[in-house]
mmCIF file with all atom_site columns, C-alpha atoms in Angstrom:
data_model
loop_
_atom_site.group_PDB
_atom_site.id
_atom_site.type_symbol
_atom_site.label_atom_id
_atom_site.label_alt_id
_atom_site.label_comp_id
_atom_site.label_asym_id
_atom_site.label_entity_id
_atom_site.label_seq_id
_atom_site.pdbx_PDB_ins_code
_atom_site.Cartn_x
_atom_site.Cartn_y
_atom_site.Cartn_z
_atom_site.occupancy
_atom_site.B_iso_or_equiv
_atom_site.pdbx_formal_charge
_atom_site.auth_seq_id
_atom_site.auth_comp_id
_atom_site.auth_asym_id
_atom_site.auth_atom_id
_atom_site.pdbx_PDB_model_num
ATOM 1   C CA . UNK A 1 1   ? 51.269  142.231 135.499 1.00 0.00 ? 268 UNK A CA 1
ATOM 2   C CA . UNK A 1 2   ? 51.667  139.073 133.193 1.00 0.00 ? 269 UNK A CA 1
ATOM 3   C CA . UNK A 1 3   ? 52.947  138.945 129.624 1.00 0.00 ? 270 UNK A CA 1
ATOM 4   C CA . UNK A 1 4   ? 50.234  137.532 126.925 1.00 0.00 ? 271 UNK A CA 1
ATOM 5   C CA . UNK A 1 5   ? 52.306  134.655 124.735 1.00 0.00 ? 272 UNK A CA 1
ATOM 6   C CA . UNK A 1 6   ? 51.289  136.188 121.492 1.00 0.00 ? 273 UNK A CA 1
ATOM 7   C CA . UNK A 1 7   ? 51.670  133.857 117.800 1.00 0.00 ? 274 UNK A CA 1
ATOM 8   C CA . UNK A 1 8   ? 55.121  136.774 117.643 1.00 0.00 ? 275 UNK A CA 1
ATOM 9   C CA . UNK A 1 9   ? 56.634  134.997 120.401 1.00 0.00 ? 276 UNK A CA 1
ATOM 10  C CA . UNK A 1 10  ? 55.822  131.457 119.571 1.00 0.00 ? 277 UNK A CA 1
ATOM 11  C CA . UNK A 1 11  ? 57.485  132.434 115.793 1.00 0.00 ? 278 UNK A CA 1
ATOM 12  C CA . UNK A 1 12  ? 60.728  134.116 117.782 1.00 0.00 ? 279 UNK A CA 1
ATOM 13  C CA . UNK A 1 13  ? 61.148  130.818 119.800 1.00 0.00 ? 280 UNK A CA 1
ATOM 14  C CA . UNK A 1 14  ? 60.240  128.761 116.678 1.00 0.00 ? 281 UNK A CA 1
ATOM 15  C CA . UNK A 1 15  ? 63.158  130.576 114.583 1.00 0.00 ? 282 UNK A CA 1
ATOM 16  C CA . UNK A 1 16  ? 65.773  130.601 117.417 1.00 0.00 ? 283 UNK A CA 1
ATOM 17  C CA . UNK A 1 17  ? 65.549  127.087 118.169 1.00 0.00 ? 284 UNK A CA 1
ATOM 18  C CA . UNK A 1 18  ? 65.045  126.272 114.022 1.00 0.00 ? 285 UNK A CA 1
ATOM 19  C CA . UNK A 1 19  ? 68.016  128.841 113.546 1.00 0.00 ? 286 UNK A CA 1
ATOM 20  C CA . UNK A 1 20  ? 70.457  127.471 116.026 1.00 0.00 ? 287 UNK A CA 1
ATOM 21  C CA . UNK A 1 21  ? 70.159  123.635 114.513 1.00 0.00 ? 288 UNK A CA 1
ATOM 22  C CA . UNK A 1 22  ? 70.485  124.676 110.914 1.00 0.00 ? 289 UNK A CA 1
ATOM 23  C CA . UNK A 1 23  ? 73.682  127.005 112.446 1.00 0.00 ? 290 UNK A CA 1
ATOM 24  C CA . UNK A 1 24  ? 74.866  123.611 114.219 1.00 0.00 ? 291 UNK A CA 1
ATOM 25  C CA . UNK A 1 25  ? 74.237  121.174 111.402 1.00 0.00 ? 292 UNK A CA 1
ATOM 26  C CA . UNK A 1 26  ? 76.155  123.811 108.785 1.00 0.00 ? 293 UNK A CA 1
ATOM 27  C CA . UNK A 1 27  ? 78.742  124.084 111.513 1.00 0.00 ? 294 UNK A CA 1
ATOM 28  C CA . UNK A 1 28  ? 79.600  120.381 111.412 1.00 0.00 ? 295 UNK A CA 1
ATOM 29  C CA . UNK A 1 29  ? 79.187  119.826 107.371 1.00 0.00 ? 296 UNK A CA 1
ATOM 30  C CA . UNK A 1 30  ? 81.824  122.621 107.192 1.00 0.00 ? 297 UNK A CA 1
ATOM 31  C CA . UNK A 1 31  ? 84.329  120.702 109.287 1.00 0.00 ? 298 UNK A CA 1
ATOM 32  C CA . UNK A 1 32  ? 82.982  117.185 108.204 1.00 0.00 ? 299 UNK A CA 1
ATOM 33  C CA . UNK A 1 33  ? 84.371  118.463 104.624 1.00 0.00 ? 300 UNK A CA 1
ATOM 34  C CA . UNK A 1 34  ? 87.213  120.304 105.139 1.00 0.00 ? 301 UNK A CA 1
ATOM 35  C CA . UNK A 1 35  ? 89.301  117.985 107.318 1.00 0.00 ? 302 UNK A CA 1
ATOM 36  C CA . UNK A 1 36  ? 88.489  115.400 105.072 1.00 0.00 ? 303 UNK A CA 1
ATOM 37  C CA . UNK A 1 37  ? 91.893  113.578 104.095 1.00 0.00 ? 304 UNK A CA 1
ATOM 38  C CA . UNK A 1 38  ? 91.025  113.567 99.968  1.00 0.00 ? 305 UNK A CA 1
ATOM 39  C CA . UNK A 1 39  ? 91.083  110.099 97.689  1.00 0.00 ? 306 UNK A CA 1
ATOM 40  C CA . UNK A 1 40  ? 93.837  107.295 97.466  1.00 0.00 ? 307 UNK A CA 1
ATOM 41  C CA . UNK A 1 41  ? 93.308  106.647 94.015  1.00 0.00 ? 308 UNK A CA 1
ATOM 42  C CA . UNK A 1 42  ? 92.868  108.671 91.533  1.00 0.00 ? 309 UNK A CA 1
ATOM 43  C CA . UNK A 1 43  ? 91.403  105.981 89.323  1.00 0.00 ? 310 UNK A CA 1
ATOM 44  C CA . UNK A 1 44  ? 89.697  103.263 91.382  1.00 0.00 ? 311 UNK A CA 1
ATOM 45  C CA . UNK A 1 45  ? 89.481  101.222 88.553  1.00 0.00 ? 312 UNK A CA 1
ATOM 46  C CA . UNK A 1 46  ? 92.899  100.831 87.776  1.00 0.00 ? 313 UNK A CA 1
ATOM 47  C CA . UNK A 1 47  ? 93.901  100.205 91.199  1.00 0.00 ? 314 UNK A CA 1
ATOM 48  C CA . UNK A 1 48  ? 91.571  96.914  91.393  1.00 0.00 ? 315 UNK A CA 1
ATOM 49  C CA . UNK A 1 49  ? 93.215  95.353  88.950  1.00 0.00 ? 316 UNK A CA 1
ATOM 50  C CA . UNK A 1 50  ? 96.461  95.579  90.340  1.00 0.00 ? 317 UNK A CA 1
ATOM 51  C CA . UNK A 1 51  ? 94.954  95.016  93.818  1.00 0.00 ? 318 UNK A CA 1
ATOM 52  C CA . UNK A 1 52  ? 94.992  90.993  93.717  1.00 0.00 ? 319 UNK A CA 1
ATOM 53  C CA . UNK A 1 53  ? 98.183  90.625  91.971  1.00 0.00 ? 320 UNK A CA 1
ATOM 54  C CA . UNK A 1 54  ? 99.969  93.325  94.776  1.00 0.00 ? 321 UNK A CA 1
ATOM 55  C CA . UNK A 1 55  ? 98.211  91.079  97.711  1.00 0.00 ? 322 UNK A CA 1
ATOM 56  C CA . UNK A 1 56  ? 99.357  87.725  96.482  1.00 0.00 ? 323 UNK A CA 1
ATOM 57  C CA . UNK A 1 57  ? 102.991 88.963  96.076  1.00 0.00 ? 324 UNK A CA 1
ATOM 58  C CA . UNK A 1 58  ? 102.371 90.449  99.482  1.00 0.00 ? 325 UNK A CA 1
ATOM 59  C CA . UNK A 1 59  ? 101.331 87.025  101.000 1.00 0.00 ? 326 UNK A CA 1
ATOM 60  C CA . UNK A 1 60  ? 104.001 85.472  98.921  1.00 0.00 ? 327 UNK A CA 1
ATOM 61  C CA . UNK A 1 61  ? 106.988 87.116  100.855 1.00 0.00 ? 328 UNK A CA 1
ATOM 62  C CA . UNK A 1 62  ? 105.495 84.964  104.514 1.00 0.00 ? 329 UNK A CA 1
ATOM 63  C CA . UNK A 1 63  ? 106.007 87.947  106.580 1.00 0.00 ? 330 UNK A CA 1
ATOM 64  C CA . UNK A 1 64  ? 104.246 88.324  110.162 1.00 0.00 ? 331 UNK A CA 1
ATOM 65  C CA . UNK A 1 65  ? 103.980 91.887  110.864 1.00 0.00 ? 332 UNK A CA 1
ATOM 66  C CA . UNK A 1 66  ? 103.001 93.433  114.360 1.00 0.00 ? 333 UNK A CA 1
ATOM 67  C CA . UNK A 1 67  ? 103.099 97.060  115.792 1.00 0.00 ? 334 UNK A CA 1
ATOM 68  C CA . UNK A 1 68  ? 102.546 98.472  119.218 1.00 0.00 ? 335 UNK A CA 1
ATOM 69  C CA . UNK A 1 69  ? 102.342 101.460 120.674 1.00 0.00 ? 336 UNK A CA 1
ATOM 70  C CA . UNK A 1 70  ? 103.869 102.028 123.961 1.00 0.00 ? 337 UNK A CA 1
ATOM 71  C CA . UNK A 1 71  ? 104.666 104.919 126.246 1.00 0.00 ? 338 UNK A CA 1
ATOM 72  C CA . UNK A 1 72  ? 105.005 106.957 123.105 1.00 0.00 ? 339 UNK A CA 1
ATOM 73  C CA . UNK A 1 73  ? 107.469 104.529 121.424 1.00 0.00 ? 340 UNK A CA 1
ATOM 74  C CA . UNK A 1 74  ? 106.190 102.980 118.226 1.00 0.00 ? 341 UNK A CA 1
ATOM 75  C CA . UNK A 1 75  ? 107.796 99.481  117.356 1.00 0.00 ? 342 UNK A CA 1
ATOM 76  C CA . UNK A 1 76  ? 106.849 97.513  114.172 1.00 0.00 ? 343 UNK A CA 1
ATOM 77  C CA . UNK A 1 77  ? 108.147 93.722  114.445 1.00 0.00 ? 344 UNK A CA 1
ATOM 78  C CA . UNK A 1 78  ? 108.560 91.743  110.961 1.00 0.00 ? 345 UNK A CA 1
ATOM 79  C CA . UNK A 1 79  ? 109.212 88.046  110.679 1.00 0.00 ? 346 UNK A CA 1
ATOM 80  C CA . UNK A 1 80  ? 109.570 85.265  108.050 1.00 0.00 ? 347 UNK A CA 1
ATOM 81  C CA . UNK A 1 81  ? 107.744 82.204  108.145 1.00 0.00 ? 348 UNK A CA 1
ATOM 82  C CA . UNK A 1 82  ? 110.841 80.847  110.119 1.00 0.00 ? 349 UNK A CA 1
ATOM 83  C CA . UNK A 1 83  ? 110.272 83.633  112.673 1.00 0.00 ? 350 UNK A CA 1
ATOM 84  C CA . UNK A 1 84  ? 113.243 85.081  111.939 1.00 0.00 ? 351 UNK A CA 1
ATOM 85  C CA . UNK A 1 85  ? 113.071 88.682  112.018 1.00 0.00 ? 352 UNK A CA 1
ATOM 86  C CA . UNK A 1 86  ? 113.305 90.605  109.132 1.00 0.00 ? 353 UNK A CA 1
ATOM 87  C CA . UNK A 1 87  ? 114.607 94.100  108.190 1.00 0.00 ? 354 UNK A CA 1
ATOM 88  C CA . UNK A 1 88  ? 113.087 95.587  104.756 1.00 0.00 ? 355 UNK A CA 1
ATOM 89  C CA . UNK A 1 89  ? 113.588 99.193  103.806 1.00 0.00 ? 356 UNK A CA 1
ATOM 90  C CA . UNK A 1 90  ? 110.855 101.431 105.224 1.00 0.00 ? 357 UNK A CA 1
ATOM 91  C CA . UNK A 1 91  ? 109.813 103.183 101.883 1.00 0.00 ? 358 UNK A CA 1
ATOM 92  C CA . UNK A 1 92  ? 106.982 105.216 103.531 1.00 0.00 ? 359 UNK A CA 1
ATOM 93  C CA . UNK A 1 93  ? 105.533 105.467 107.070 1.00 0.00 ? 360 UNK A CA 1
ATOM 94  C CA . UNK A 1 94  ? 102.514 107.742 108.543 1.00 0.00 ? 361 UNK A CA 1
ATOM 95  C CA . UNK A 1 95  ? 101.506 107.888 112.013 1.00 0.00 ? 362 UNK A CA 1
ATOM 96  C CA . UNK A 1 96  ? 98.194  109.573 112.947 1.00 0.00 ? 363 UNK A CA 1
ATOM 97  C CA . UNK A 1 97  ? 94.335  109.827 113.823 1.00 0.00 ? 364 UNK A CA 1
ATOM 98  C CA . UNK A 1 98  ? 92.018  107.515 111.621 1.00 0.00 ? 365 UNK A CA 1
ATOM 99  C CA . UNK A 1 99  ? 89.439  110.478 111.486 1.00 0.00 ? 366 UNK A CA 1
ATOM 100 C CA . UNK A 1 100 ? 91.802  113.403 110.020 1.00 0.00 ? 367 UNK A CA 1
ATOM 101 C CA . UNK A 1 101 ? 95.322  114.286 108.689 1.00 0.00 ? 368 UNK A CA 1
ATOM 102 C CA . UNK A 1 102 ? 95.928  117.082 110.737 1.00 0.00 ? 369 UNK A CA 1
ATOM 103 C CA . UNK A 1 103 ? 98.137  115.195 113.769 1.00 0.00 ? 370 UNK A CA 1
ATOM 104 C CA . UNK A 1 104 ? 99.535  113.205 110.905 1.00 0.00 ? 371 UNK A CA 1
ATOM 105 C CA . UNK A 1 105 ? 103.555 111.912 111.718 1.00 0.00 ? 372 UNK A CA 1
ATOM 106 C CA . UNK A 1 106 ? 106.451 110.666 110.179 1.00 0.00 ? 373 UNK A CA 1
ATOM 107 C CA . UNK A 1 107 ? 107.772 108.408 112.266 1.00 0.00 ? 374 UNK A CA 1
ATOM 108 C CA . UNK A 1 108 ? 111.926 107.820 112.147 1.00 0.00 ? 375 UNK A CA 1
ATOM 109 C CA . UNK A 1 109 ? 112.201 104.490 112.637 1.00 0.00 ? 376 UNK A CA 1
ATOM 110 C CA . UNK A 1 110 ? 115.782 102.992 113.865 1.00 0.00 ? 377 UNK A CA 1
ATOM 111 C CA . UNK A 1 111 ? 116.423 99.152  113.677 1.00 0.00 ? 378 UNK A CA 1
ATOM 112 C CA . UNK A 1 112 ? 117.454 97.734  116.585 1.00 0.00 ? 379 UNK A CA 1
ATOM 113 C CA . UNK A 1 113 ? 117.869 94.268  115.527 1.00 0.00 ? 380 UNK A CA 1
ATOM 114 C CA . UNK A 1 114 ? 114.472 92.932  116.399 1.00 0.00 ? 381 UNK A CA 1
ATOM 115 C CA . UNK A 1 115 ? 112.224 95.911  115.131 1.00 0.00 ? 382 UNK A CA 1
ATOM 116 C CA . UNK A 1 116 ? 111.723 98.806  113.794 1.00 0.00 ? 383 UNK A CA 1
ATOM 117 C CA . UNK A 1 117 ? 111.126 101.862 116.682 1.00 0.00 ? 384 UNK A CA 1
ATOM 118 C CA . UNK A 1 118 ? 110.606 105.519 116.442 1.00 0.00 ? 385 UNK A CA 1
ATOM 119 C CA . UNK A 1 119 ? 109.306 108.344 119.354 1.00 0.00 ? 386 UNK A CA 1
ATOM 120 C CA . UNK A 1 120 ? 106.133 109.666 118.441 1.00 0.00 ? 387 UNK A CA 1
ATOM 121 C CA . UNK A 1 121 ? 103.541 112.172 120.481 1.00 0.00 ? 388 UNK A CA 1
ATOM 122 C CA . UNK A 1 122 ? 100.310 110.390 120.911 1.00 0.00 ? 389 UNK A CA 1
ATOM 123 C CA . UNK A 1 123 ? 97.850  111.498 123.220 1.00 0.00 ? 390 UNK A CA 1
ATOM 124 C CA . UNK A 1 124 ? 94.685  108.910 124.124 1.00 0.00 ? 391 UNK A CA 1
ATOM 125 C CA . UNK A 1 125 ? 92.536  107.466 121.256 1.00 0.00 ? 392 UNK A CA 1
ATOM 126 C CA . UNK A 1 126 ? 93.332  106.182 118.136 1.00 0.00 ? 393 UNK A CA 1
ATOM 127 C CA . UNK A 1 127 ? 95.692  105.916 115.718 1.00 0.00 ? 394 UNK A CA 1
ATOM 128 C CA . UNK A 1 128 ? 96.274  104.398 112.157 1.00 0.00 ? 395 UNK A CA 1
ATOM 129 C CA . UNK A 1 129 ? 100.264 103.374 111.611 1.00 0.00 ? 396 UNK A CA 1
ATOM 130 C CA . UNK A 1 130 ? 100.054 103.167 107.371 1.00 0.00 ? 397 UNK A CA 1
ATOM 131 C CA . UNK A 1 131 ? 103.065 101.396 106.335 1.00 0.00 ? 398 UNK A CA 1
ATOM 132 C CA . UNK A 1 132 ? 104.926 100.752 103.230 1.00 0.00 ? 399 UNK A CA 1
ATOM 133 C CA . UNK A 1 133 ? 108.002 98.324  103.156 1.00 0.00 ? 400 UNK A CA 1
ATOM 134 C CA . UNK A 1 134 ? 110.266 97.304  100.545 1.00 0.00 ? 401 UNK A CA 1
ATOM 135 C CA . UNK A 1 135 ? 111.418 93.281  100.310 1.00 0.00 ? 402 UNK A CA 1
ATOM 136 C CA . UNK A 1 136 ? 114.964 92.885  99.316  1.00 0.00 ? 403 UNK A CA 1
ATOM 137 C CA . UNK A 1 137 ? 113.346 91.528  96.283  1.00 0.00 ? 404 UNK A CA 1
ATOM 138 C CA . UNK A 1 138 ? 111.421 94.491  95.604  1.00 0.00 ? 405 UNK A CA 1
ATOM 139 C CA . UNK A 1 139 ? 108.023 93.328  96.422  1.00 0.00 ? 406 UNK A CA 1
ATOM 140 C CA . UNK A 1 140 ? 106.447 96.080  98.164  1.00 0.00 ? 407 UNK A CA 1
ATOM 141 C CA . UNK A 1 141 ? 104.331 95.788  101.428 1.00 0.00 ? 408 UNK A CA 1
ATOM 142 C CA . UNK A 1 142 ? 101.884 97.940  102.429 1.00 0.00 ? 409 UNK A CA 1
ATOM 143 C CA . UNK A 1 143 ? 99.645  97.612  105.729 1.00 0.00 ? 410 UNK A CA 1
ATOM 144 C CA . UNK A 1 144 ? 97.402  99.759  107.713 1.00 0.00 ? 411 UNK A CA 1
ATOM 145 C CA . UNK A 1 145 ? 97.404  98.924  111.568 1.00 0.00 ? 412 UNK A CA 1
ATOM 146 C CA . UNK A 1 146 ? 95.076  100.323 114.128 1.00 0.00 ? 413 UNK A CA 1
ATOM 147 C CA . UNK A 1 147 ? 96.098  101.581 117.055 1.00 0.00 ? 414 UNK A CA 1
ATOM 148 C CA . UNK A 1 148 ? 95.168  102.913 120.567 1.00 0.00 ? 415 UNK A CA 1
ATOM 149 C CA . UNK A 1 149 ? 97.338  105.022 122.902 1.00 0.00 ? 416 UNK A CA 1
ATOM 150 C CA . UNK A 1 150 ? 95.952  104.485 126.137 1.00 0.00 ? 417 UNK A CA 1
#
């Protein structure tokens, strides 16, 4: 004996399919929010003025900066203009995923007279190294470099 497909059935499919998207998409706006890292600035404002002034001392100090990412050693390489290398204090480092905070690392970098390395744990993807170096005349430095641990 066959089953007649009554309108009852056609509005229990309807809701289970409606009811498992809306349970999906309120699934991922949940995590979407809380893993969110939070703002930089407090005041955005502020921080554009002293944006240009910060870059230009920045580009002032001549410095070519490089990092790479091997075999779970992180190195960050800093020359002068004279490719000579460098070797500022590291005022702040963070190693981790662009997309969330939760993986986030400080690396402990060791000069070896050539560059700055430290071990990290980095599985494949990518990464974000956010840097901040201080010149020995106090002009600070501050990069962002992508990464990808293959």
């Amino acid at each position: 004996m066959t089953r007649e497909f009554t309108g009852w059935h056609m509005l229990g499919l309807m809701l289970a399919m409606f009811g498992t998207i809306i349970t999906v998409n309120l699934w991922f706006a949940y995590n979407a929010v809380a893993t969110f890292p939070g703002v930089e600035d407090r005041n955005a404002y502020v921080a554009s003025q002293k944006f240009e002034i910060e870059r230009q001392a920045q580009d002032a100090l001549g410095w070519d900066v490089t990092s790479r990412l091997e075999d779970g050693i992180l190195s960050v390489t800093i020359k002068d203009a004279a490719g000579q290398p460098v070797q500022p204090q590291v005022d702040r480092a963070i190693f981790g995923r662009p997309t969330h905070v939760n993986d986030d690392q400080t690396p402990a970098f060791v000069w070896n007279g050539t560059a700055f390395t430290a071990p990290v744990v980095a599985g494949k993807g990518n990464y974000n190294l956010r840097l901040e170096l201080i010149a020995d005349d106090g002009t600070h430095f501050r990069r962002r470099f992508p990464l990808r641990a293959e």
